XYZ file of C-alpha atoms in Angstrom:
634
model
C 17.183 8.725 12.701
C 13.967 9.582 14.230
C 13.241 9.132 17.825
C 9.552 9.325 19.151
C 8.806 9.829 22.752
C 5.448 9.443 25.282
C 3.380 10.269 22.191
C -0.314 11.293 22.093
C -3.184 12.007 20.266
C -7.066 12.164 20.904
C -10.376 13.096 18.527
C -12.863 14.219 20.560
C -11.468 13.527 24.229
C -10.489 10.046 23.929
C -6.737 8.843 23.110
C -6.209 6.997 19.566
C -2.952 6.199 21.532
C -1.271 7.949 24.491
C 2.803 8.391 25.679
C 3.460 5.636 23.296
C 7.137 5.769 22.404
C 9.575 4.388 19.803
C 12.429 4.717 17.429
C 13.456 4.383 13.980
C 16.887 3.478 12.768
C 18.414 2.966 8.693
C 17.568 -0.514 7.716
C 13.949 -0.361 9.740
C 11.608 -1.602 7.508
C 8.464 -1.412 9.588
C 4.709 -2.820 9.747
C 2.373 -0.715 11.302
C -0.537 -2.561 12.109
C -4.293 -2.203 13.755
C -7.702 -2.647 13.286
C -9.286 0.001 11.258
C -9.711 3.143 12.764
C -6.376 1.455 15.664
C -4.872 4.882 14.696
C -2.054 3.891 11.622
C -3.208 6.637 8.799
C -2.651 9.170 12.124
C 0.834 8.473 12.371
C 2.351 8.330 9.298
C 0.920 11.657 9.175
C 2.485 12.868 13.054
C 5.752 11.156 11.452
C 4.902 12.997 7.964
C 4.768 16.631 10.079
C 1.554 17.225 8.717
C -0.194 16.595 12.161
C 0.754 17.916 15.220
C 0.405 15.386 18.245
C -1.482 16.481 21.605
C 2.089 16.346 23.435
C 5.366 14.350 23.194
C 8.644 15.268 21.433
C 9.700 14.027 17.534
C 13.023 14.389 17.652
C 14.856 13.682 14.543
C 18.503 14.114 12.357
C 19.487 17.247 10.713
C 18.723 17.863 7.119
C 15.821 14.116 7.292
C 13.865 14.283 4.667
C 10.502 11.983 4.956
C 7.851 10.751 1.993
C 4.746 10.054 2.140
C 2.802 7.846 0.007
C -1.263 9.133 0.644
C -4.325 6.478 0.320
C -5.620 9.833 -1.088
C -4.059 12.185 -3.716
C -4.644 15.120 -5.602
C -3.492 15.531 -9.401
C -2.899 18.539 -11.371
C -4.282 18.379 -14.567
C -2.705 18.273 -17.991
C 1.201 16.836 -16.762
C 2.247 13.846 -18.967
C 3.060 10.959 -16.787
C 6.851 12.062 -16.882
C 6.174 15.393 -16.006
C 4.562 14.265 -13.422
C 6.633 11.837 -12.003
C 9.846 14.815 -12.883
C 7.969 16.642 -9.900
C 9.960 14.888 -7.762
C 13.257 16.478 -8.533
C 12.219 19.467 -7.756
C 15.561 21.353 -7.333
C 17.233 19.722 -10.887
C 13.924 21.186 -12.554
C 15.141 24.839 -10.840
C 19.084 24.082 -11.791
C 17.024 23.517 -15.039
C 15.170 26.356 -15.661
C 17.997 29.036 -14.226
C 20.631 26.814 -16.708
C 18.045 27.628 -19.264
C 18.155 31.373 -18.209
C 21.694 31.471 -18.727
C 22.335 30.634 -21.629
C 19.868 32.252 -22.937
C 21.408 35.396 -21.701
C 24.650 34.110 -23.125
C 23.696 34.046 -26.998
C 21.804 37.150 -26.346
C 24.927 39.239 -24.682
C 28.671 40.120 -27.127
C 30.664 42.045 -24.883
C 32.536 38.521 -23.931
C 35.392 40.659 -22.202
C 32.842 42.296 -19.509
C 32.756 41.795 -15.690
C 29.432 40.680 -15.998
C 30.077 37.781 -18.678
C 32.690 36.554 -16.673
C 30.367 36.217 -13.606
C 27.239 33.768 -16.351
C 30.533 32.075 -16.881
C 31.679 31.817 -13.174
C 27.579 31.098 -11.959
C 26.953 28.450 -15.216
C 29.374 26.678 -14.593
C 28.695 26.871 -10.150
C 25.299 25.917 -11.263
C 26.453 22.842 -13.847
C 28.855 21.339 -11.115
C 25.703 21.597 -8.711
C 23.619 20.359 -10.602
C 25.863 17.246 -10.964
C 25.762 16.653 -7.335
C 21.823 16.668 -7.388
C 21.990 13.389 -10.264
C 20.499 15.848 -12.544
C 22.703 14.727 -15.610
C 20.889 10.434 -14.574
C 17.914 11.645 -12.984
C 15.768 10.649 -16.885
C 17.024 7.487 -17.109
C 16.265 6.785 -13.696
C 12.334 7.492 -13.942
C 11.956 5.546 -16.499
C 13.274 2.703 -14.597
C 11.186 2.986 -11.665
C 7.867 3.869 -14.320
C 8.929 0.151 -15.948
C 8.840 -1.149 -12.234
C 5.788 -0.141 -11.286
C 4.010 -1.626 -14.859
C 4.370 1.768 -17.337
C 5.068 1.213 -20.798
C 7.393 3.548 -22.223
C 4.060 4.685 -25.065
C 2.719 5.414 -21.920
C 5.618 8.270 -20.158
C 3.629 10.801 -22.918
C -0.033 10.512 -21.955
C -1.476 12.802 -19.807
C -2.477 12.156 -16.204
C -5.857 13.047 -16.529
C -6.499 9.271 -19.164
C -5.851 7.262 -16.239
C -7.405 5.484 -13.188
C -7.040 5.958 -9.508
C -4.467 3.142 -9.164
C -2.500 3.933 -11.966
C -2.323 7.840 -10.711
C -1.177 6.283 -6.905
C 1.521 4.216 -9.146
C 3.215 7.821 -10.321
C 2.849 8.687 -6.858
C 4.599 6.214 -5.835
C 7.156 6.323 -8.299
C 7.707 10.293 -7.288
C 8.624 8.930 -3.139
C 10.822 6.386 -4.724
C 13.210 8.451 -7.095
C 13.294 11.586 -3.994
C 16.054 8.982 -1.902
C 14.685 9.907 1.218
C 15.771 9.130 4.256
C 12.194 7.835 5.394
C 10.328 6.554 3.165
C 5.837 6.185 4.258
C 3.687 4.461 2.507
C -0.096 3.676 3.709
C -1.421 0.820 2.159
C 0.805 1.016 -1.384
C -0.256 -2.628 -3.039
C -4.077 -1.480 -3.263
C -3.475 -0.378 -6.469
C -0.920 -3.175 -7.631
C -0.629 -6.101 -10.202
C 1.475 -8.606 -9.225
C 4.302 -8.169 -11.596
C 5.000 -4.547 -9.792
C 4.327 -5.599 -5.833
C 7.167 -8.416 -6.632
C 9.110 -5.435 -7.523
C 8.327 -2.581 -4.853
C 9.202 -5.401 -2.366
C 12.500 -6.100 -3.874
C 13.568 -2.325 -4.309
C 11.912 -1.827 -0.716
C 14.628 -4.887 0.511
C 17.541 -2.887 -1.026
C 15.740 0.699 0.638
C 19.147 2.252 2.307
C 16.900 4.280 4.120
C 13.843 3.620 6.556
C 10.582 2.424 5.808
C 6.292 1.985 7.360
C 4.063 0.362 5.574
C 0.893 0.160 6.792
C -0.793 -2.932 4.521
C -3.021 -5.869 5.476
C -1.231 -7.440 2.484
C -0.290 -10.398 4.788
C 2.568 -11.672 2.687
C 3.933 -8.557 1.272
C 4.932 -7.630 4.588
C 6.289 -10.764 5.356
C 8.482 -10.851 2.501
C 9.213 -7.351 3.386
C 9.365 -5.865 6.756
C 12.018 -7.041 9.838
C 10.155 -5.125 12.533
C 6.216 -4.948 13.233
C 4.666 -2.344 14.964
C 0.811 -3.611 16.164
C -0.951 -0.094 17.507
C -4.105 -2.299 19.413
C -6.874 0.184 22.830
C -3.808 2.693 23.260
C -0.533 1.334 23.527
C 1.812 -0.191 20.966
C 3.577 -3.893 20.812
C 7.008 -3.552 19.171
C 9.260 -6.570 18.584
C 11.940 -6.881 15.473
C 10.318 -9.866 13.478
C 7.740 -9.530 10.165
C 4.306 -9.875 10.757
C 3.608 -13.403 10.681
C 6.629 -14.162 13.232
C 5.192 -11.270 15.545
C 1.590 -13.275 16.064
C 3.477 -16.107 16.837
C 5.528 -14.517 19.699
C 2.975 -12.322 20.466
C 0.603 -15.928 20.810
C 3.095 -16.784 23.425
C 3.904 -13.977 24.963
C 0.101 -13.534 25.916
C 0.114 -17.528 27.273
C 3.134 -16.787 28.562
C 1.940 -14.103 30.733
C -1.450 -15.913 31.253
C 0.544 -18.202 32.967
C 2.867 -16.460 35.553
C -0.686 -13.612 36.063
C -2.578 -17.364 36.961
C 0.729 -18.195 39.566
C 0.433 -14.961 40.437
C -3.127 -15.217 41.462
C -3.002 -18.458 42.913
C -0.154 -16.322 45.461
C -2.011 -13.834 46.707
C -4.931 -16.055 47.137
C -2.890 -17.984 49.707
C -1.694 -14.718 51.093
C -5.019 -13.911 51.542
C -6.131 -16.763 53.571
C -3.161 -16.692 55.571
C -3.651 -12.884 56.870
C -7.785 -13.695 57.528
C -6.310 -15.807 59.690
C -3.222 -14.530 61.631
C -5.510 -11.307 62.363
C -8.113 -13.257 64.684
C -4.988 -14.205 67.052
C -3.036 -10.699 68.957
C 0.087 -13.160 68.681
C 0.137 -13.133 65.110
C -1.136 -9.715 64.118
C 2.471 -8.675 63.492
C 3.101 -11.845 61.266
C -0.670 -10.139 59.433
C 0.179 -6.754 59.066
C 4.313 -7.621 57.661
C 2.017 -10.125 54.923
C -0.260 -6.836 54.347
C 2.576 -4.783 53.169
C 4.259 -7.046 51.247
C 0.677 -8.342 49.321
C 1.156 -4.351 48.838
C 4.485 -3.939 47.307
C 3.451 -6.982 44.900
C 3.050 -5.660 41.070
C -0.481 -7.424 40.001
C 1.469 -9.187 36.093
C -0.889 -7.083 33.720
C -1.988 -8.980 30.092
C -2.125 -7.347 27.088
C -5.743 -6.563 26.006
C -7.207 -7.377 22.135
C -9.266 -5.249 20.383
C -11.922 -7.404 19.747
C -14.789 -4.836 18.489
C -15.817 -6.255 15.217
C -18.694 -4.788 13.031
C -21.735 -7.147 12.182
C -23.099 -7.599 9.089
C -25.694 -9.590 6.623
C -26.888 -8.522 3.709
C -30.881 -9.652 2.798
C -31.586 -10.607 -0.070
C -34.782 -8.147 -1.134
C -36.929 -10.473 -4.159
C -35.898 -13.762 -5.333
C -34.831 -12.708 -8.743
C -35.895 -14.839 -12.360
C -33.306 -17.755 -12.779
C -31.179 -15.894 -15.013
C -29.452 -13.163 -13.617
C -27.678 -11.644 -16.024
C -26.366 -12.922 -19.916
C -23.966 -11.183 -22.018
C -23.106 -11.178 -25.567
C -20.152 -10.052 -28.152
C -19.588 -7.807 -24.841
C -16.247 -5.334 -26.165
C -14.784 -2.124 -24.565
C -11.421 -0.018 -26.043
C -10.368 3.478 -23.944
C -9.493 4.958 -26.376
C -6.483 2.937 -28.999
C -6.397 0.215 -25.830
C -8.371 -3.148 -26.528
C -10.171 -4.544 -22.870
C -12.750 -6.791 -23.707
C -13.244 -8.591 -26.977
C -16.056 -10.670 -27.868
C -17.251 -11.851 -23.975
C -20.198 -14.619 -23.752
C -21.207 -14.188 -20.002
C -23.691 -15.953 -17.937
C -24.718 -15.515 -14.461
C -27.532 -17.959 -13.287
C -29.275 -17.124 -9.901
C -27.460 -18.266 -6.664
C -24.404 -18.688 -8.246
C -20.940 -17.016 -6.770
C -18.112 -15.977 -9.016
C -15.032 -15.030 -9.218
C -13.159 -12.845 -11.147
C -9.636 -13.778 -11.257
C -6.734 -12.812 -14.044
C -3.511 -10.089 -14.076
C -4.698 -5.805 -13.319
C -6.001 -4.669 -17.043
C -6.832 -7.798 -17.997
C -10.587 -5.567 -17.822
C -12.175 -7.947 -14.546
C -13.319 -4.286 -12.647
C -14.129 -3.087 -16.229
C -17.084 -5.781 -16.925
C -18.428 -5.492 -13.271
C -18.303 -1.661 -13.860
C -20.734 -2.674 -17.394
C -22.629 -4.689 -15.395
C -23.955 -2.377 -12.940
C -24.643 0.214 -16.017
C -21.407 2.580 -14.947
C -20.130 2.731 -18.863
C -20.146 1.955 -22.298
C -20.068 -0.799 -24.308
C -20.259 -2.610 -27.243
C -22.679 -5.787 -27.613
C -25.650 -6.412 -25.761
C -26.559 -6.872 -21.981
C -29.615 -7.910 -20.538
C -31.138 -8.143 -16.743
C -33.095 -11.298 -15.131
C -36.502 -10.249 -14.010
C -36.920 -8.424 -10.931
C -32.429 -7.795 -10.100
C -31.647 -5.790 -8.338
C -28.062 -5.331 -7.875
C -25.860 -3.493 -5.176
C -22.800 -2.418 -6.382
C -19.161 -2.160 -3.792
C -16.610 -0.166 -6.094
C -12.735 -0.477 -5.674
C -11.837 3.081 -4.743
C -14.238 4.152 -2.514
C -13.125 7.510 -2.080
C -14.205 8.248 -5.417
C -17.221 7.264 -4.630
C -18.205 9.392 -1.565
C -18.637 12.555 -1.435
C -15.864 13.823 1.511
C -17.614 16.804 2.419
C -20.563 15.067 3.824
C -20.547 13.523 7.452
C -20.934 9.815 7.998
C -23.887 10.224 9.098
C -24.934 12.720 6.146
C -24.034 10.175 3.965
C -25.969 7.904 5.578
C -29.524 9.361 5.621
C -28.964 10.566 2.366
C -28.669 7.628 1.084
C -31.759 6.799 2.917
C -35.084 6.171 2.299
C -38.184 6.378 4.287
C -38.706 2.778 4.943
C -35.015 2.438 6.659
C -34.263 6.296 7.563
C -34.583 5.823 11.223
C -32.306 1.984 11.034
C -29.819 4.312 10.335
C -28.010 4.908 13.236
C -28.503 1.295 14.541
C -26.362 0.589 11.370
C -24.156 2.915 12.098
C -23.130 1.566 15.093
C -23.060 -2.095 13.960
C -20.592 -0.932 11.641
C -18.032 0.498 14.921
C -19.483 4.471 14.191
C -21.048 5.013 17.295
C -20.941 7.979 20.008
C -20.000 11.518 18.599
C -18.031 9.009 14.871
C -20.938 9.883 13.213
C -20.652 12.887 13.190
C -16.338 12.738 11.332
C -16.893 13.977 7.738
C -15.710 11.995 5.049
C -12.726 13.330 4.151
C -11.163 12.848 7.286
C -11.070 8.818 7.827
C -9.063 6.031 7.081
C -9.003 3.738 3.600
C -10.859 0.590 6.237
C -13.271 3.268 7.242
C -15.102 4.123 4.597
C -14.943 0.787 3.269
C -17.177 0.172 6.094
C -18.751 2.953 5.587
C -19.859 1.651 1.621
C -20.627 -1.938 3.133
C -23.214 0.042 5.462
C -24.720 2.212 3.042
C -25.170 -0.867 0.639
C -27.631 -2.181 3.503
C -29.740 0.671 2.816
C -30.596 -0.283 -0.848
C -32.501 -3.688 -1.766
C -30.550 -6.060 -3.625
C -30.445 -10.088 -4.632
C -27.438 -9.002 -6.822
C -23.571 -8.057 -4.958
C -21.190 -7.226 -7.361
C -17.989 -6.867 -5.429
C -14.644 -4.985 -6.373
C -11.700 -5.736 -4.531
C -14.156 -5.193 -1.001
C -10.816 -6.547 1.282
C -8.865 -3.291 0.005
C -8.031 -1.125 3.570
C -9.200 -3.803 5.573
C -8.127 -5.252 8.582
C -7.918 -9.377 9.126
C -11.139 -9.035 11.702
C -13.220 -6.829 8.783
C -12.210 -9.074 5.723
C -13.332 -12.945 8.218
C -16.496 -10.890 9.046
C -16.975 -9.802 5.765
C -15.718 -13.116 4.280
C -18.984 -14.703 7.277
C -21.385 -12.563 5.418
C -21.358 -13.577 2.207
C -21.392 -17.285 3.012
C -24.695 -16.554 4.445
C -25.664 -14.399 1.486
C -28.516 -15.653 -0.221
C -28.320 -13.909 -3.449
C -25.893 -13.909 -6.630
C -22.497 -13.098 -6.109
C -19.790 -11.699 -8.233
C -16.432 -11.007 -6.857
C -13.325 -9.471 -7.752
C -9.842 -10.492 -6.159
C -7.067 -11.063 -5.621
C -7.123 -12.787 -2.334
C -6.332 -16.591 -2.074
C -7.695 -16.895 1.588
C -10.914 -14.287 0.971
C -11.893 -16.512 -1.995
C -11.872 -19.841 -0.182
C -15.431 -21.886 0.177
C -16.311 -18.634 -0.970
C -17.140 -18.957 -4.753
C -18.500 -21.765 -6.215
C -16.912 -20.944 -10.744
C -13.996 -18.558 -11.282
C -14.188 -16.402 -14.549
C -10.103 -16.037 -16.017
C -9.530 -12.955 -17.471
C -6.828 -12.794 -20.026
C -6.132 -10.974 -24.098
C -9.241 -9.781 -23.890
C -11.200 -12.943 -23.699
C -12.708 -15.148 -20.257
C -12.285 -18.838 -19.182
C -15.094 -20.067 -17.065
C -13.412 -22.641 -14.096
C -15.963 -24.679 -12.813
C -15.140 -24.876 -8.856
C -14.037 -23.252 -6.425
C -11.225 -21.023 -6.372
C -8.870 -24.047 -5.404
C -10.011 -25.722 -7.747
C -9.102 -23.634 -10.754
C -5.202 -23.321 -8.807
C -5.026 -27.125 -9.023
C -5.866 -26.928 -13.174
C -3.492 -24.597 -13.481
C -1.179 -26.218 -12.019
C 0.185 -23.184 -9.590
C -0.213 -22.923 -5.348
C -1.907 -19.358 -5.711
C -2.813 -16.467 -7.397
C 0.390 -14.834 -7.369
C 1.706 -17.061 -8.954
C -0.795 -17.348 -12.167
C -0.628 -13.365 -12.315
C 3.017 -13.298 -12.636
C 3.158 -16.042 -15.093
C 0.915 -14.300 -17.415
C 3.034 -11.190 -17.252
C 6.814 -13.816 -18.040
C 4.311 -15.722 -20.487
C 3.267 -12.319 -22.452
C 5.643 -12.273 -25.522
C 5.134 -9.910 -29.128
C 5.096 -13.508 -30.890
C 2.526 -15.529 -32.060
C 3.190 -18.251 -29.292
C 2.968 -17.226 -26.388
C 4.695 -20.709 -25.353
C 8.671 -20.338 -23.965
C 11.192 -22.829 -25.278
C 13.454 -24.015 -22.323
C 16.215 -22.237 -23.284
C 14.052 -19.423 -23.311
C 12.689 -19.918 -19.736
C 16.925 -20.223 -19.012
C 18.097 -17.565 -20.440
C 15.125 -15.338 -19.134
C 16.232 -17.373 -15.057
C 19.343 -15.897 -15.586
C 19.024 -12.046 -16.932
C 16.589 -11.790 -13.840
C 19.426 -12.992 -11.929
C 21.654 -10.013 -13.902
C 19.262 -7.881 -13.267
C 18.308 -8.389 -9.785
C 22.593 -7.734 -9.197
C 23.352 -4.841 -11.056
C 20.236 -3.771 -9.231
C 21.651 -4.180 -5.809
C 25.199 -2.815 -7.376
C 23.695 0.859 -8.387
C 22.027 0.787 -5.371
C 25.115 0.353 -3.810
C 26.870 3.313 -5.419
C 24.286 5.890 -5.634
C 24.285 5.610 -1.754
C 28.027 6.043 -1.775
C 27.639 8.850 -4.407
C 25.393 10.646 -2.032
C 27.895 9.825 1.197
C 30.393 11.875 -1.346
C 28.149 14.566 -1.985
C 26.677 15.141 1.184
C 30.669 15.552 2.360
C 31.614 18.533 -0.569
C 27.878 20.198 0.137
C 28.933 20.832 3.255
C 32.892 20.527 4.100
C 33.507 22.086 0.319
C 36.894 24.160 1.176
C 38.299 20.724 2.739
C 37.647 18.134 0.534
C 38.351 20.683 -3.320
C 41.767 20.115 -3.005
C 41.285 16.094 -2.390
C 42.730 14.610 -5.809
C 42.370 11.174 -4.003
C 38.988 12.382 -3.024
C 37.845 13.327 -6.429
C 39.254 10.248 -8.602
C 37.103 7.643 -6.371
C 34.464 10.267 -6.808
C 34.290 10.642 -10.900
C 35.678 6.602 -10.948
C 31.650 5.843 -8.655
C 30.238 8.222 -11.425
C 31.855 6.640 -14.315
C 30.591 3.210 -12.957
C 27.616 4.191 -12.080
C 26.937 5.216 -15.949
C 28.213 1.937 -16.688
C 25.814 0.228 -14.767
C 22.974 1.833 -16.125
C 23.526 0.694 -19.857
C 24.403 -2.347 -18.787
C 20.874 -2.427 -16.889
C 18.830 -0.734 -19.950
C 20.614 -3.496 -21.913
C 20.042 -6.009 -19.894
C 16.251 -5.092 -19.742
C 15.650 -4.881 -23.356
C 17.043 -8.544 -23.508
C 13.834 -9.504 -21.478
C 11.426 -7.563 -22.827
C 12.013 -8.715 -25.964
C 12.270 -12.599 -24.535
């Protein structure tokens, strides 16, 4: 499918990776891992042919199609969700326009017996045939299915994309990619803006994807559930094993332990040989033997141990001044976005030095309340900050808060004051921005590098309250640990919005759960909260919230409803598997028809089979819609 041979690329004289070789095959679901700045996003850009390597070759199958989900996207304003999603079907839309043009001609013309009229009818027939081959009669239903899987409701379809946040726009872009049936999918942090239900749906979709998938993600559970192969980029090399993430880590450790043990044994042999050489050199009668041992020593291939990139940022949040006992006091806080209600009559008190977690399903108002606290958006109700409160805010989507046209250094200098401007380079160095890296433009930084820059900016302002919205998005595992250690040592007040249980463990002493426009307080850490909710992880909590939602007055489901729901979900999964298989078979037949038209046009059995599969697919799609509607009604 795709062969990468001796690929090298360097930036500012230093190799990001050098002479690496690997292959992508159908069915590969690869987790591309490595620390921030190791070159993961660069590798995806090279595979997508958006960036030329310095050297090496990429050999691809003919007509190979590649879809690329980037961290940052540009949208054309003025389109609805459906209109933007339909952009995935460029060829189909072009044929629709052509058919509309021909039908308009047919209405106006009256020369029914002329050669020109006959030619128009022939053209229309050919276009309609091509339209059917490309899936023109099914793409709208397929679009709606994918959008719903990614969390959109039917009443969202006709809304303008301008009205959605960056996270929801990212979902639209992901939907477009999934609709294109590309041979290779390149996904850069696809789960960052998805809620748990959408992540679980995406996991199921990718598991059944017939092509190759390359995923950059720091979500360990997602990688373990989806991938069957892991490629790590570290210090310019790659380590490639047919294992999902967690098993890859175990295997890498075992291999490194073996390398260390073998290297140790080899070193002992070398030392013994060197002692013999020194001993025999002193004796003329043993000179020949000494020379023989020297040659033997030269021939030994030294065993190398894989190096680890242990460079990590240094982070410490100093408290500016001590604030009053009550840091934040809010009463009757409500917030609507047009007709969408998010928060209703919220009362909240945050005391000095408390460590608070905001948890709950996406769209329940966690980020909204964080933005209200830091004064970013308007609201109804009253909110009062305590005496001497100085808030530092880390936003979820750093791309919207950093100027892409500034360099890293300029970004920091512009945020500094007279007292700390001289420390800017030292601060950047502690966040792994050294040498010429400070002259990089923000727009070329990876998501993890932007998050590091945003954290560095926080150190330039006086603060005693930290409000952080999903700070671990884009951060590699080591950077997450550094951030967690710094927040543990932070002597001020912390408010943390996060879905990451591992990150929250040991960090907070109070949890607010957001649900149905309200918040509920749990006086304990994240483990206490999960224990009270009788679940094992946040993923299960958020999944349950969706399953329990019902338009009925009561949210409680009977045992029979739960049993029926489970059966319907199993049926839906089975139908999706059959639909995926049939679509794959029809696509293969479409290729045969397009490439060997003269041969297949006279093959009656081929067309009978083709039409049979198309009819079966239509029935399965109709059945899928019925089952999906039943699930929605429970």
